[in-house]
């Protein structure tokens, strides 16, 4: 997934709470939205050091993009790895993106797919879309249109990932009627399993 979309998804997803005045995550998100990156850093850095996976993800994105800090790929990888290892679907998706693109780490499609799968299993729509791309292009796995369609369809259902519906429809148009049924059945089965074990 494109890094700019990752950054927006990472910052916006679930960060603003009802009690923003006392929530440093939400305060940091407000600062980030105002392009007050130093303010966001001041809120998130202490939390990241204490092990908060959302703050770790956010710092990783800031280091990746050079916002509020000097761009530093090793720090981006470090913080995103901490977030991913702690189970953050945002961190897992973003770390998967680094491995797929070979940014700050050697390109490794297998590791990228592993992190995207972990995030998709938690319902992360961006990771679902990323898996769809990997299955469609055969990155780290055999090109497989049924799974590509499934992940695009699941991502498209959230209405949060640009292009997911367009990719789903383009793939659908290239399938036979029998293949369409198989893809639709696979999608329903994955949804029924709450996105776990769908590879």
CSV table of C-alpha atoms in Angstrom, one decimal:
chain,number,residue,atom,x,y,z
A,1,UNK,CA,0.0,0.0,0.0
A,2,UNK,CA,1.3,3.5,-0.7
A,3,UNK,CA,3.1,4.9,2.3
A,4,UNK,CA,1.0,8.1,2.4
A,5,UNK,CA,-2.2,6.1,2.7
A,6,UNK,CA,-0.5,4.0,5.4
A,7,UNK,CA,0.4,7.1,7.3
A,8,UNK,CA,-3.1,8.4,7.2
A,9,UNK,CA,-4.7,5.1,8.2
A,10,UNK,CA,-2.1,4.6,10.9
A,11,UNK,CA,-2.7,8.0,12.5
A,12,UNK,CA,-6.5,8.1,12.1
A,13,UNK,CA,-7.6,4.6,13.0
A,14,UNK,CA,-8.9,4.5,16.5
A,15,UNK,CA,-6.8,7.3,17.9
A,16,UNK,CA,-9.4,10.0,18.8
A,17,UNK,CA,-11.3,9.1,22.0
A,18,UNK,CA,-14.2,10.8,23.7
A,19,UNK,CA,-11.9,12.1,26.4
A,20,UNK,CA,-9.2,13.7,24.2
A,21,UNK,CA,-8.2,16.3,26.8
A,22,UNK,CA,-6.6,13.6,29.0
A,23,UNK,CA,-5.6,11.1,26.3
A,24,UNK,CA,-2.1,11.6,25.0
A,25,UNK,CA,-2.8,9.4,21.9
A,26,UNK,CA,-5.8,11.5,21.0
A,27,UNK,CA,-3.9,14.8,21.7
A,28,UNK,CA,-1.1,13.6,19.5
A,29,UNK,CA,-3.5,12.7,16.8
A,30,UNK,CA,-5.0,16.2,17.0
A,31,UNK,CA,-1.6,17.8,16.8
A,32,UNK,CA,-0.6,15.6,13.8
A,33,UNK,CA,-3.8,16.6,12.0
A,34,UNK,CA,-2.9,20.2,12.5
A,35,UNK,CA,0.6,19.5,11.1
A,36,UNK,CA,2.0,20.2,14.6
A,37,UNK,CA,4.4,17.2,14.3
A,38,UNK,CA,6.5,18.3,17.3
A,39,UNK,CA,3.4,18.4,19.4
A,40,UNK,CA,2.5,14.9,18.2
A,41,UNK,CA,6.0,13.7,19.0
A,42,UNK,CA,5.8,15.2,22.5
A,43,UNK,CA,2.6,13.2,23.2
A,44,UNK,CA,3.5,9.9,21.6
A,45,UNK,CA,7.2,9.5,22.3
A,46,UNK,CA,6.8,8.8,26.1
A,47,UNK,CA,4.1,6.3,25.4
A,48,UNK,CA,6.1,4.6,22.7
A,49,UNK,CA,9.1,4.3,25.2
A,50,UNK,CA,6.7,2.8,27.7
A,51,UNK,CA,5.6,0.1,25.2
A,52,UNK,CA,2.3,1.5,23.8
A,53,UNK,CA,2.0,-0.2,20.4
A,54,UNK,CA,-0.2,2.5,18.9
A,55,UNK,CA,2.3,5.2,19.9
A,56,UNK,CA,5.1,3.0,18.6
A,57,UNK,CA,3.4,2.6,15.2
A,58,UNK,CA,2.8,6.4,15.0
A,59,UNK,CA,6.4,7.2,15.8
A,60,UNK,CA,7.5,4.6,13.2
A,61,UNK,CA,5.3,6.4,10.6
A,62,UNK,CA,6.8,9.8,11.7
A,63,UNK,CA,10.3,8.5,11.2
A,64,UNK,CA,9.3,7.0,7.9
A,65,UNK,CA,8.0,10.2,6.6
A,66,UNK,CA,10.3,12.6,8.4
A,67,UNK,CA,7.5,14.5,10.1
A,68,UNK,CA,8.5,16.1,13.4
A,69,UNK,CA,11.8,14.1,13.3
A,70,UNK,CA,14.6,13.7,10.8
A,71,UNK,CA,13.7,10.9,8.4
A,72,UNK,CA,15.4,7.8,9.8
A,73,UNK,CA,14.6,4.4,8.3
A,74,UNK,CA,16.2,2.4,11.0
A,75,UNK,CA,14.1,4.1,13.7
A,76,UNK,CA,11.0,3.7,11.5
A,77,UNK,CA,11.7,-0.1,11.2
A,78,UNK,CA,12.5,-0.3,15.0
A,79,UNK,CA,9.3,1.3,16.1
A,80,UNK,CA,7.1,-0.4,13.5
A,81,UNK,CA,8.7,-3.8,14.5
A,82,UNK,CA,7.9,-3.1,18.2
A,83,UNK,CA,4.3,-2.2,17.4
A,84,UNK,CA,3.9,-5.3,15.1
A,85,UNK,CA,5.4,-7.7,17.6
A,86,UNK,CA,3.0,-6.3,20.3
A,87,UNK,CA,0.1,-7.2,18.0
A,88,UNK,CA,-0.8,-3.8,16.6
A,89,UNK,CA,-2.6,-4.4,13.3
A,90,UNK,CA,-1.4,-0.9,12.2
A,91,UNK,CA,2.2,-1.8,13.0
A,92,UNK,CA,1.9,-5.2,11.3
A,93,UNK,CA,0.4,-3.7,8.1
A,94,UNK,CA,3.0,-0.9,8.0
A,95,UNK,CA,5.9,-3.2,8.6
A,96,UNK,CA,4.5,-5.5,5.9
A,97,UNK,CA,4.6,-2.5,3.6
A,98,UNK,CA,8.3,-1.9,4.3
A,99,UNK,CA,9.2,-5.5,3.6
A,100,UNK,CA,7.2,-5.5,0.4
A,101,UNK,CA,8.8,-2.3,-0.8
A,102,UNK,CA,12.2,-3.0,0.6
A,103,UNK,CA,12.3,0.2,2.5
A,104,UNK,CA,14.7,0.1,5.4
A,105,UNK,CA,14.8,-3.7,5.2
A,106,UNK,CA,15.7,-6.1,2.5
A,107,UNK,CA,12.7,-6.8,0.2
A,108,UNK,CA,11.0,-9.9,1.5
A,109,UNK,CA,7.6,-10.8,0.1
A,110,UNK,CA,7.2,-13.8,2.4
A,111,UNK,CA,7.7,-11.6,5.5
A,112,UNK,CA,5.5,-8.9,4.0
A,113,UNK,CA,2.7,-11.5,3.5
A,114,UNK,CA,3.1,-12.8,7.0
A,115,UNK,CA,2.7,-9.3,8.5
A,116,UNK,CA,-0.2,-8.5,6.2
A,117,UNK,CA,-1.9,-11.8,7.1
A,118,UNK,CA,-1.5,-11.1,10.9
A,119,UNK,CA,-3.1,-7.6,10.4
A,120,UNK,CA,-5.8,-8.8,8.1
A,121,UNK,CA,-6.7,-11.5,10.7
A,122,UNK,CA,-7.6,-8.6,13.0
A,123,UNK,CA,-9.8,-7.0,10.4
A,124,UNK,CA,-7.3,-4.4,9.1
A,125,UNK,CA,-8.7,-3.4,5.7
A,126,UNK,CA,-5.5,-1.9,4.4
A,127,UNK,CA,-3.7,-5.3,5.1
A,128,UNK,CA,-6.6,-7.1,3.3
A,129,UNK,CA,-6.1,-4.9,0.3
A,130,UNK,CA,-2.3,-5.5,0.4
A,131,UNK,CA,-2.8,-9.2,0.5
A,132,UNK,CA,-5.1,-8.9,-2.5
A,133,UNK,CA,-2.3,-7.2,-4.4
A,134,UNK,CA,0.2,-9.8,-3.4
A,135,UNK,CA,-2.1,-12.7,-4.4
A,136,UNK,CA,-2.9,-10.9,-7.7
A,137,UNK,CA,0.7,-10.2,-8.6
A,138,UNK,CA,2.2,-13.4,-7.2
A,139,UNK,CA,4.5,-11.6,-4.7
A,140,UNK,CA,5.8,-14.1,-2.3
A,141,UNK,CA,3.2,-16.7,-3.3
A,142,UNK,CA,1.7,-18.2,-6.4
A,143,UNK,CA,-0.6,-15.7,-8.2
A,144,UNK,CA,-4.0,-16.8,-7.1
A,145,UNK,CA,-7.1,-14.9,-8.3
A,146,UNK,CA,-9.6,-16.4,-5.8
A,147,UNK,CA,-7.7,-15.2,-2.8
A,148,UNK,CA,-6.9,-11.9,-4.5
A,149,UNK,CA,-10.6,-11.4,-5.1
A,150,UNK,CA,-11.4,-12.5,-1.5
A,151,UNK,CA,-9.1,-9.9,0.1
A,152,UNK,CA,-10.1,-7.1,-2.2
A,153,UNK,CA,-13.8,-7.9,-1.6
A,154,UNK,CA,-13.3,-7.9,2.2
A,155,UNK,CA,-11.4,-4.7,2.1
A,156,UNK,CA,-14.0,-3.1,-0.2
A,157,UNK,CA,-16.8,-3.9,2.3
A,158,UNK,CA,-15.2,-1.5,4.8
A,159,UNK,CA,-15.4,1.5,2.4
A,160,UNK,CA,-12.1,2.7,3.9
A,161,UNK,CA,-9.5,1.6,1.3
A,162,UNK,CA,-9.5,3.5,-2.0
A,163,UNK,CA,-9.1,1.2,-5.0
A,164,UNK,CA,-10.2,-2.0,-3.3
A,165,UNK,CA,-13.6,-2.1,-5.0
A,166,UNK,CA,-12.0,-1.2,-8.4
A,167,UNK,CA,-9.5,-4.1,-8.0
A,168,UNK,CA,-12.3,-6.5,-7.0
A,169,UNK,CA,-14.4,-5.6,-9.9
A,170,UNK,CA,-11.6,-5.8,-12.4
A,171,UNK,CA,-10.6,-9.2,-11.2
A,172,UNK,CA,-14.3,-10.3,-11.2
A,173,UNK,CA,-14.6,-9.3,-14.9
A,174,UNK,CA,-11.8,-11.6,-15.8
A,175,UNK,CA,-13.3,-14.7,-14.1
A,176,UNK,CA,-15.5,-17.4,-15.5
A,177,UNK,CA,-18.9,-17.9,-13.8
A,178,UNK,CA,-17.5,-21.0,-12.0
A,179,UNK,CA,-14.5,-19.0,-10.8
A,180,UNK,CA,-16.8,-16.2,-9.6
A,181,UNK,CA,-18.8,-18.6,-7.5
A,182,UNK,CA,-15.6,-20.1,-6.0
A,183,UNK,CA,-14.3,-16.6,-5.2
A,184,UNK,CA,-17.6,-15.6,-3.7
A,185,UNK,CA,-17.7,-18.8,-1.6
A,186,UNK,CA,-14.2,-18.2,-0.4
A,187,UNK,CA,-15.0,-14.7,0.6
A,188,UNK,CA,-18.0,-15.7,2.6
A,189,UNK,CA,-16.1,-18.5,4.3
A,190,UNK,CA,-13.3,-16.1,5.3
A,191,UNK,CA,-15.8,-13.6,6.7
A,192,UNK,CA,-17.4,-16.4,8.6
A,193,UNK,CA,-14.1,-17.2,10.2
A,194,UNK,CA,-13.6,-13.6,11.3
A,195,UNK,CA,-10.7,-13.3,8.7
A,196,UNK,CA,-8.5,-15.9,10.5
A,197,UNK,CA,-6.9,-18.8,8.6
A,198,UNK,CA,-8.0,-17.5,5.2
A,199,UNK,CA,-4.8,-18.1,3.3
